[in-house]
GROMACS .gro file of N, CA and C in nm:
model
  351
    1MET      N    1   1.790   2.689  -2.634
    1MET     CA    2   1.814   2.592  -2.528
    1MET      C    3   1.681   2.524  -2.496
    2SER      N    4   1.678   2.393  -2.501
    2SER     CA    5   1.556   2.319  -2.469
    2SER      C    6   1.566   2.261  -2.328
    3SER      N    7   1.452   2.237  -2.271
    3SER     CA    8   1.451   2.177  -2.138
    3SER      C    9   1.380   2.043  -2.145
    4ILE      N   10   1.417   1.955  -2.058
    4ILE     CA   11   1.357   1.822  -2.050
    4ILE      C   12   1.277   1.815  -1.922
    5THR      N   13   1.151   1.779  -1.935
    5THR     CA   14   1.065   1.764  -1.818
    5THR      C   15   1.061   1.618  -1.779
    6THR      N   16   1.073   1.591  -1.652
    6THR     CA   17   1.071   1.452  -1.604
    6THR      C   18   0.956   1.433  -1.505
    7ILE      N   19   0.920   1.307  -1.490
    7ILE     CA   20   0.820   1.267  -1.392
    7ILE      C   21   0.893   1.179  -1.291
    8GLU      N   22   0.880   1.210  -1.164
    8GLU     CA   23   0.945   1.128  -1.063
    8GLU      C   24   0.854   1.123  -0.941
    9SER      N   25   0.832   1.004  -0.890
    9SER     CA   26   0.753   0.990  -0.768
    9SER      C   27   0.805   0.873  -0.688
   10CYS      N   28   0.780   0.877  -0.558
   10CYS     CA   29   0.825   0.771  -0.469
   10CYS      C   30   0.708   0.730  -0.380
   11ILE      N   31   0.687   0.599  -0.369
   11ILE     CA   32   0.581   0.543  -0.286
   11ILE      C   33   0.647   0.465  -0.174
   12ARG      N   34   0.598   0.481  -0.053
   12ARG     CA   35   0.653   0.410   0.062
   12ARG      C   36   0.551   0.307   0.110
   13LEU      N   37   0.593   0.180   0.118
   13LEU     CA   38   0.509   0.073   0.170
   13LEU      C   39   0.566   0.028   0.302
   14SER      N   40   0.480  -0.006   0.396
   14SER     CA   41   0.528  -0.042   0.529
   14SER      C   42   0.456  -0.165   0.581
   15GLY      N   43   0.533  -0.255   0.642
   15GLY     CA   44   0.476  -0.370   0.713
   15GLY      C   45   0.477  -0.341   0.862
   16ARG      N   46   0.429  -0.434   0.942
   16ARG     CA   47   0.422  -0.412   1.087
   16ARG      C   48   0.553  -0.449   1.155
   17GLU      N   49   0.581  -0.381   1.264
   17GLU     CA   50   0.690  -0.420   1.353
   17GLU      C   51   0.628  -0.506   1.461
   18LEU      N   52   0.687  -0.620   1.487
   18LEU     CA   53   0.633  -0.712   1.586
   18LEU      C   54   0.730  -0.725   1.702
   19ARG      N   55   0.676  -0.740   1.823
   19ARG     CA   56   0.761  -0.760   1.941
   19ARG      C   57   0.721  -0.890   2.008
   20GLN      N   58   0.820  -0.969   2.039
   20GLN     CA   59   0.794  -1.094   2.108
   20GLN      C   60   0.788  -1.066   2.258
   21ALA      N   61   0.691  -1.127   2.326
   21ALA     CA   62   0.669  -1.100   2.468
   21ALA      C   63   0.786  -1.147   2.554
   22LYS      N   64   0.825  -1.273   2.547
   22LYS     CA   65   0.931  -1.328   2.632
   22LYS      C   66   1.020  -1.417   2.549
   23PRO      N   67   1.148  -1.401   2.548
   23PRO     CA   68   1.222  -1.282   2.590
   23PRO      C   69   1.197  -1.168   2.492
   24PHE      N   70   1.226  -1.046   2.534
   24PHE     CA   71   1.200  -0.931   2.448
   24PHE      C   72   1.281  -0.945   2.320
   25HIS      N   73   1.214  -0.938   2.209
   25HIS     CA   74   1.278  -0.953   2.079
   25HIS      C   75   1.192  -0.883   1.976
   26ARG      N   76   1.255  -0.817   1.882
   26ARG     CA   77   1.179  -0.753   1.774
   26ARG      C   78   1.196  -0.833   1.646
   27ALA      N   79   1.090  -0.839   1.572
   27ALA     CA   80   1.092  -0.900   1.439
   27ALA      C   81   1.010  -0.810   1.348
   28TYR      N   82   1.032  -0.822   1.222
   28TYR     CA   83   0.961  -0.738   1.128
   28TYR      C   84   0.894  -0.823   1.022
   29ASP      N   85   0.775  -0.779   0.983
   29ASP     CA   86   0.711  -0.842   0.869
   29ASP      C   87   0.793  -0.809   0.745
   30ASP      N   88   0.808  -0.906   0.657
   30ASP     CA   89   0.865  -0.881   0.526
   30ASP      C   90   0.752  -0.833   0.436
   31ILE      N   91   0.787  -0.772   0.326
   31ILE     CA   92   0.687  -0.725   0.231
   31ILE      C   93   0.707  -0.796   0.098
   32TYR      N   94   0.600  -0.856   0.047
   32TYR     CA   95   0.601  -0.921  -0.083
   32TYR      C   96   0.538  -0.824  -0.183
   33VAL      N   97   0.608  -0.797  -0.293
   33VAL     CA   98   0.561  -0.703  -0.394
   33VAL      C   99   0.543  -0.777  -0.527
   34PHE      N  100   0.428  -0.757  -0.589
   34PHE     CA  101   0.395  -0.823  -0.715
   34PHE      C  102   0.343  -0.718  -0.813
   35PHE      N  103   0.398  -0.714  -0.933
   35PHE     CA  104   0.352  -0.621  -1.036
   35PHE      C  105   0.251  -0.692  -1.125
   36GLU      N  106   0.124  -0.657  -1.110
   36GLU     CA  107   0.020  -0.714  -1.195
   36GLU      C  108   0.032  -0.658  -1.337
   37VAL      N  109   0.062  -0.529  -1.348
   37VAL     CA  110   0.083  -0.463  -1.476
   37VAL      C  111   0.215  -0.388  -1.469
   38PHE      N  112   0.299  -0.404  -1.571
   38PHE     CA  113   0.424  -0.329  -1.579
   38PHE      C  114   0.454  -0.302  -1.726
   39LYS      N  115   0.416  -0.183  -1.772
   39LYS     CA  116   0.434  -0.146  -1.912
   39LYS      C  117   0.500  -0.009  -1.917
   40LEU      N  118   0.628  -0.007  -1.946
   40LEU     CA  119   0.698   0.119  -1.962
   40LEU      C  120   0.681   0.170  -2.104
   41TYR      N  121   0.679   0.300  -2.120
   41TYR     CA  122   0.660   0.363  -2.251
   41TYR      C  123   0.766   0.316  -2.350
   42GLU      N  124   0.890   0.317  -2.311
   42GLU     CA  125   0.999   0.269  -2.394
   42GLU      C  126   1.080   0.169  -2.313
   43PRO      N  127   1.040   0.041  -2.313
   43PRO     CA  128   1.115  -0.059  -2.236
   43PRO      C  129   1.262  -0.061  -2.279
   44ASN      N  130   1.348  -0.086  -2.186
   44ASN     CA  131   1.493  -0.097  -2.206
   44ASN      C  132   1.562   0.036  -2.233
   45GLU      N  133   1.492   0.147  -2.221
   45GLU     CA  134   1.556   0.279  -2.226
   45GLU      C  135   1.584   0.320  -2.082
   46CYS      N  136   1.684   0.257  -2.025
   46CYS     CA  137   1.708   0.265  -1.880
   46CYS      C  138   1.753   0.402  -1.830
   47ASP      N  139   1.802   0.487  -1.917
   47ASP     CA  140   1.846   0.618  -1.872
   47ASP      C  141   1.731   0.713  -1.840
   48HIS      N  142   1.615   0.689  -1.900
   48HIS     CA  143   1.506   0.786  -1.881
   48HIS      C  144   1.369   0.722  -1.861
   49ASN      N  145   1.364   0.597  -1.821
   49ASN     CA  146   1.235   0.531  -1.802
   49ASN      C  147   1.258   0.407  -1.715
   50PHE      N  148   1.242   0.419  -1.584
   50PHE     CA  149   1.273   0.306  -1.497
   50PHE      C  150   1.199   0.314  -1.364
   51MET      N  151   1.203   0.203  -1.291
   51MET     CA  152   1.152   0.198  -1.155
   51MET      C  153   1.260   0.134  -1.068
   52ASP      N  154   1.292   0.199  -0.957
   52ASP     CA  155   1.386   0.145  -0.858
   52ASP      C  156   1.309   0.104  -0.734
   53ILE      N  157   1.350  -0.006  -0.674
   53ILE     CA  158   1.290  -0.054  -0.550
   53ILE      C  159   1.399  -0.047  -0.442
   54PHE      N  160   1.370   0.026  -0.336
   54PHE     CA  161   1.464   0.042  -0.225
   54PHE      C  162   1.406  -0.020  -0.099
   55GLY      N  163   1.495  -0.054  -0.006
   55GLY     CA  164   1.453  -0.103   0.124
   55GLY      C  165   1.425   0.013   0.218
   56ALA      N  166   1.488   0.012   0.335
   56ALA     CA  167   1.460   0.110   0.440
   56ALA      C  168   1.490   0.253   0.400
   57GLY      N  169   1.590   0.275   0.316
   57GLY     CA  170   1.624   0.410   0.273
   57GLY      C  171   1.628   0.418   0.121
   58THR      N  172   1.639   0.540   0.069
   58THR     CA  173   1.638   0.557  -0.076
   58THR      C  174   1.776   0.589  -0.133
   59ASP      N  175   1.881   0.552  -0.060
   59ASP     CA  176   2.015   0.568  -0.114
   59ASP      C  177   2.056   0.438  -0.185
   60LEU      N  178   2.163   0.443  -0.262
   60LEU     CA  179   2.203   0.328  -0.345
   60LEU      C  180   2.235   0.202  -0.266
   61ARG      N  181   2.282   0.214  -0.144
   61ARG     CA  182   2.314   0.093  -0.068
   61ARG      C  183   2.187   0.015  -0.028
   62ASN      N  184   2.070   0.080  -0.034
   62ASN     CA  185   1.943   0.014  -0.004
   62ASN      C  186   1.866  -0.028  -0.129
   63LEU      N  187   1.931  -0.017  -0.247
   63LEU     CA  188   1.866  -0.056  -0.372
   63LEU      C  189   1.847  -0.207  -0.375
   64ILE      N  190   1.722  -0.251  -0.393
   64ILE     CA  191   1.690  -0.394  -0.399
   64ILE      C  192   1.682  -0.440  -0.544
   65SER      N  193   1.618  -0.358  -0.629
   65SER     CA  194   1.600  -0.397  -0.768
   65SER      C  195   1.583  -0.274  -0.855
   66HIS      N  196   1.621  -0.288  -0.981
   66HIS     CA  197   1.609  -0.180  -1.081
   66HIS      C  198   1.539  -0.239  -1.202
   67TYR      N  199   1.422  -0.185  -1.237
   67TYR     CA  200   1.344  -0.235  -1.350
   67TYR      C  201   1.340  -0.131  -1.461
   68CYS      N  202   1.378  -0.173  -1.581
   68CYS     CA  203   1.367  -0.081  -1.695
   68CYS      C  204   1.326  -0.155  -1.822
   69GLY      N  205   1.297  -0.281  -1.814
   69GLY     CA  206   1.255  -0.358  -1.930
   69GLY      C  207   1.105  -0.371  -1.936
   70SER      N  208   1.060  -0.486  -1.984
   70SER     CA  209   0.917  -0.508  -1.998
   70SER      C  210   0.862  -0.603  -1.892
   71VAL      N  211   0.950  -0.653  -1.804
   71VAL     CA  212   0.908  -0.747  -1.699
   71VAL      C  213   0.961  -0.698  -1.565
   72ALA      N  214   0.876  -0.700  -1.464
   72ALA     CA  215   0.917  -0.669  -1.327
   72ALA      C  216   0.886  -0.791  -1.242
   73ASP      N  217   0.989  -0.864  -1.204
   73ASP     CA  218   0.970  -0.985  -1.125
   73ASP      C  219   0.922  -0.951  -0.984
   74PRO      N  220   0.842  -1.041  -0.923
   74PRO     CA  221   0.803  -1.021  -0.783
   74PRO      C  222   0.927  -1.020  -0.694
   75LEU      N  223   0.915  -0.959  -0.578
   75LEU     CA  224   1.028  -0.957  -0.486
   75LEU      C  225   0.979  -0.954  -0.342
   76VAL      N  226   1.069  -0.990  -0.252
   76VAL     CA  227   1.044  -0.984  -0.108
   76VAL      C  228   1.146  -0.888  -0.049
   77SER      N  229   1.098  -0.794   0.030
   77SER     CA  230   1.187  -0.696   0.091
   77SER      C  231   1.268  -0.759   0.203
   78PRO      N  232   1.386  -0.704   0.232
   78PRO     CA  233   1.465  -0.753   0.345
   78PRO      C  234   1.423  -0.691   0.478
   79SER      N  235   1.321  -0.605   0.478
   79SER     CA  236   1.275  -0.539   0.601
   79SER      C  237   1.126  -0.509   0.589
   80ASN      N  238   1.075  -0.437   0.687
   80ASN     CA  239   0.932  -0.404   0.685
   80ASN      C  240   0.903  -0.270   0.616
   81LEU      N  241   0.999  -0.220   0.541
   81LEU     CA  242   0.982  -0.093   0.473
   81LEU      C  243   1.037  -0.104   0.332
   82ILE      N  244   0.964  -0.049   0.236
   82ILE     CA  245   1.008  -0.054   0.097
   82ILE      C  246   0.965   0.075   0.027
   83HIS      N  247   1.048   0.122  -0.063
   83HIS     CA  248   1.020   0.242  -0.141
   83HIS      C  249   1.023   0.207  -0.290
   84LEU      N  250   0.922   0.250  -0.364
   84LEU     CA  251   0.917   0.234  -0.508
   84LEU      C  252   0.938   0.371  -0.570
   85ARG      N  253   1.040   0.385  -0.653
   85ARG     CA  254   1.069   0.514  -0.716
   85ARG      C  255   1.055   0.499  -0.867
   86PHE      N  256   0.962   0.574  -0.925
   86PHE     CA  257   0.940   0.572  -1.069
   86PHE      C  258   0.997   0.699  -1.130
   87PHE      N  259   1.071   0.685  -1.239
   87PHE     CA  260   1.130   0.799  -1.308
   87PHE      C  261   1.107   0.784  -1.457
   88ALA      N  262   1.064   0.891  -1.523
   88ALA     CA  263   1.045   0.888  -1.668
   88ALA      C  264   1.047   1.029  -1.724
   89LEU      N  265   1.081   1.039  -1.851
   89LEU     CA  266   1.066   1.165  -1.921
   89LEU      C  267   0.918   1.192  -1.939
   90GLU      N  268   0.882   1.317  -1.953
   90GLU     CA  269   0.741   1.354  -1.962
   90GLU      C  270   0.669   1.284  -2.077
   91ARG      N  271   0.737   1.258  -2.185
   91ARG     CA  272   0.672   1.195  -2.300
   91ARG      C  273   0.629   1.051  -2.273
   92ALA      N  274   0.669   0.996  -2.161
   92ALA     CA  275   0.636   0.857  -2.126
   92ALA      C  276   0.498   0.848  -2.064
   93ARG      N  277   0.401   0.910  -2.123
   93ARG     CA  278   0.265   0.914  -2.068
   93ARG      C  279   0.192   0.781  -2.078
   94GLU      N  280   0.237   0.693  -2.162
   94GLU     CA  281   0.170   0.564  -2.179
   94GLU      C  282   0.223   0.457  -2.084
   95THR      N  283   0.307   0.496  -1.992
   95THR     CA  284   0.358   0.402  -1.892
   95THR      C  285   0.246   0.363  -1.796
   96GLN      N  286   0.239   0.234  -1.764
   96GLN     CA  287   0.139   0.184  -1.670
   96GLN      C  288   0.204   0.084  -1.575
   97PHE      N  289   0.165   0.091  -1.451
   97PHE     CA  290   0.201  -0.018  -1.359
   97PHE      C  291   0.097  -0.027  -1.249
   98ARG      N  292   0.073  -0.148  -1.206
   98ARG     CA  293  -0.018  -0.176  -1.095
   98ARG      C  294   0.057  -0.270  -1.002
   99VAL      N  295   0.070  -0.228  -0.878
   99VAL     CA  296   0.149  -0.302  -0.780
   99VAL      C  297   0.059  -0.352  -0.668
  100TRP      N  298   0.075  -0.477  -0.633
  100TRP     CA  299   0.008  -0.536  -0.517
  100TRP      C  300   0.116  -0.569  -0.416
  101TYR      N  301   0.083  -0.551  -0.288
  101TYR     CA  302   0.179  -0.591  -0.186
  101TYR      C  303   0.106  -0.644  -0.064
  102THR      N  304   0.177  -0.725   0.011
  102THR     CA  305   0.127  -0.775   0.137
  102THR      C  306   0.246  -0.793   0.230
  103SER      N  307   0.221  -0.788   0.359
  103SER     CA  308   0.329  -0.813   0.455
  103SER      C  309   0.305  -0.948   0.521
  104PHE      N  310   0.413  -1.012   0.560
  104PHE     CA  311   0.404  -1.144   0.622
  104PHE      C  312   0.523  -1.165   0.714
  105ARG      N  313   0.509  -1.263   0.802
  105ARG     CA  314   0.617  -1.301   0.893
  105ARG      C  315   0.660  -1.441   0.859
  106ASP      N  316   0.789  -1.466   0.861
  106ASP     CA  317   0.844  -1.598   0.834
  106ASP      C  318   0.781  -1.700   0.928
  107SER      N  319   0.737  -1.813   0.876
  107SER     CA  320   0.670  -1.914   0.959
  107SER      C  321   0.764  -1.980   1.058
  108ASN      N  322   0.894  -1.960   1.047
  108ASN     CA  323   0.990  -2.017   1.142
  108ASN      C  324   0.999  -1.936   1.271
  109GLN      N  325   0.942  -1.816   1.274
  109GLN     CA  326   0.945  -1.734   1.395
  109GLN      C  327   0.834  -1.782   1.488
  110THR      N  328   0.869  -1.805   1.613
  110THR     CA  329   0.772  -1.855   1.709
  110THR      C  330   0.763  -1.763   1.829
  111GLY      N  331   0.665  -1.787   1.914
  111GLY     CA  332   0.651  -1.709   2.036
  111GLY      C  333   0.525  -1.624   2.032
  112GLU      N  334   0.503  -1.551   2.142
  112GLU     CA  335   0.388  -1.462   2.150
  112GLU      C  336   0.428  -1.328   2.089
  113TRP      N  337   0.349  -1.284   1.994
  113TRP     CA  338   0.382  -1.162   1.922
  113TRP      C  339   0.271  -1.059   1.938
  114GLY      N  340   0.310  -0.935   1.939
  114GLY     CA  341   0.213  -0.826   1.940
  114GLY      C  342   0.263  -0.715   1.850
  115VAL      N  343   0.176  -0.631   1.807
  115VAL     CA  344   0.215  -0.522   1.720
  115VAL      C  345   0.287  -0.417   1.803
  116GLY      N  346   0.406  -0.378   1.758
  116GLY     CA  347   0.486  -0.279   1.829
  116GLY      C  348   0.459  -0.139   1.779
  117GLY      N  349   0.513  -0.042   1.849
  117GLY     CA  350   0.493   0.096   1.809
  117GLY      C  351   0.621   0.166   1.784
   0.00000   0.00000   0.00000
């Protein structure tokens, strides 16, 4: 009987929660994610070499994108929280990715804002 070893990790990125002074209103920074490097060991082998991007939670209803090819398009989160989940078989040691992210607020939002807690 053989065993398969896997690599799995999850990274959580967070933007700021903003509160408008008058009237009381909450808004959230969106998060922009850009993959500078995205090289999977075996591109298109989606069963054992992929990255999933989730929003506020890591269940399937919060899945934003699923990458298993050779290209990972930039994306904007629907909230101020995002999770990146990488999964691969142990032999996928040559996998590389470099992710840049920033948070921002839609320029259409107006009013006095402060960082919330």
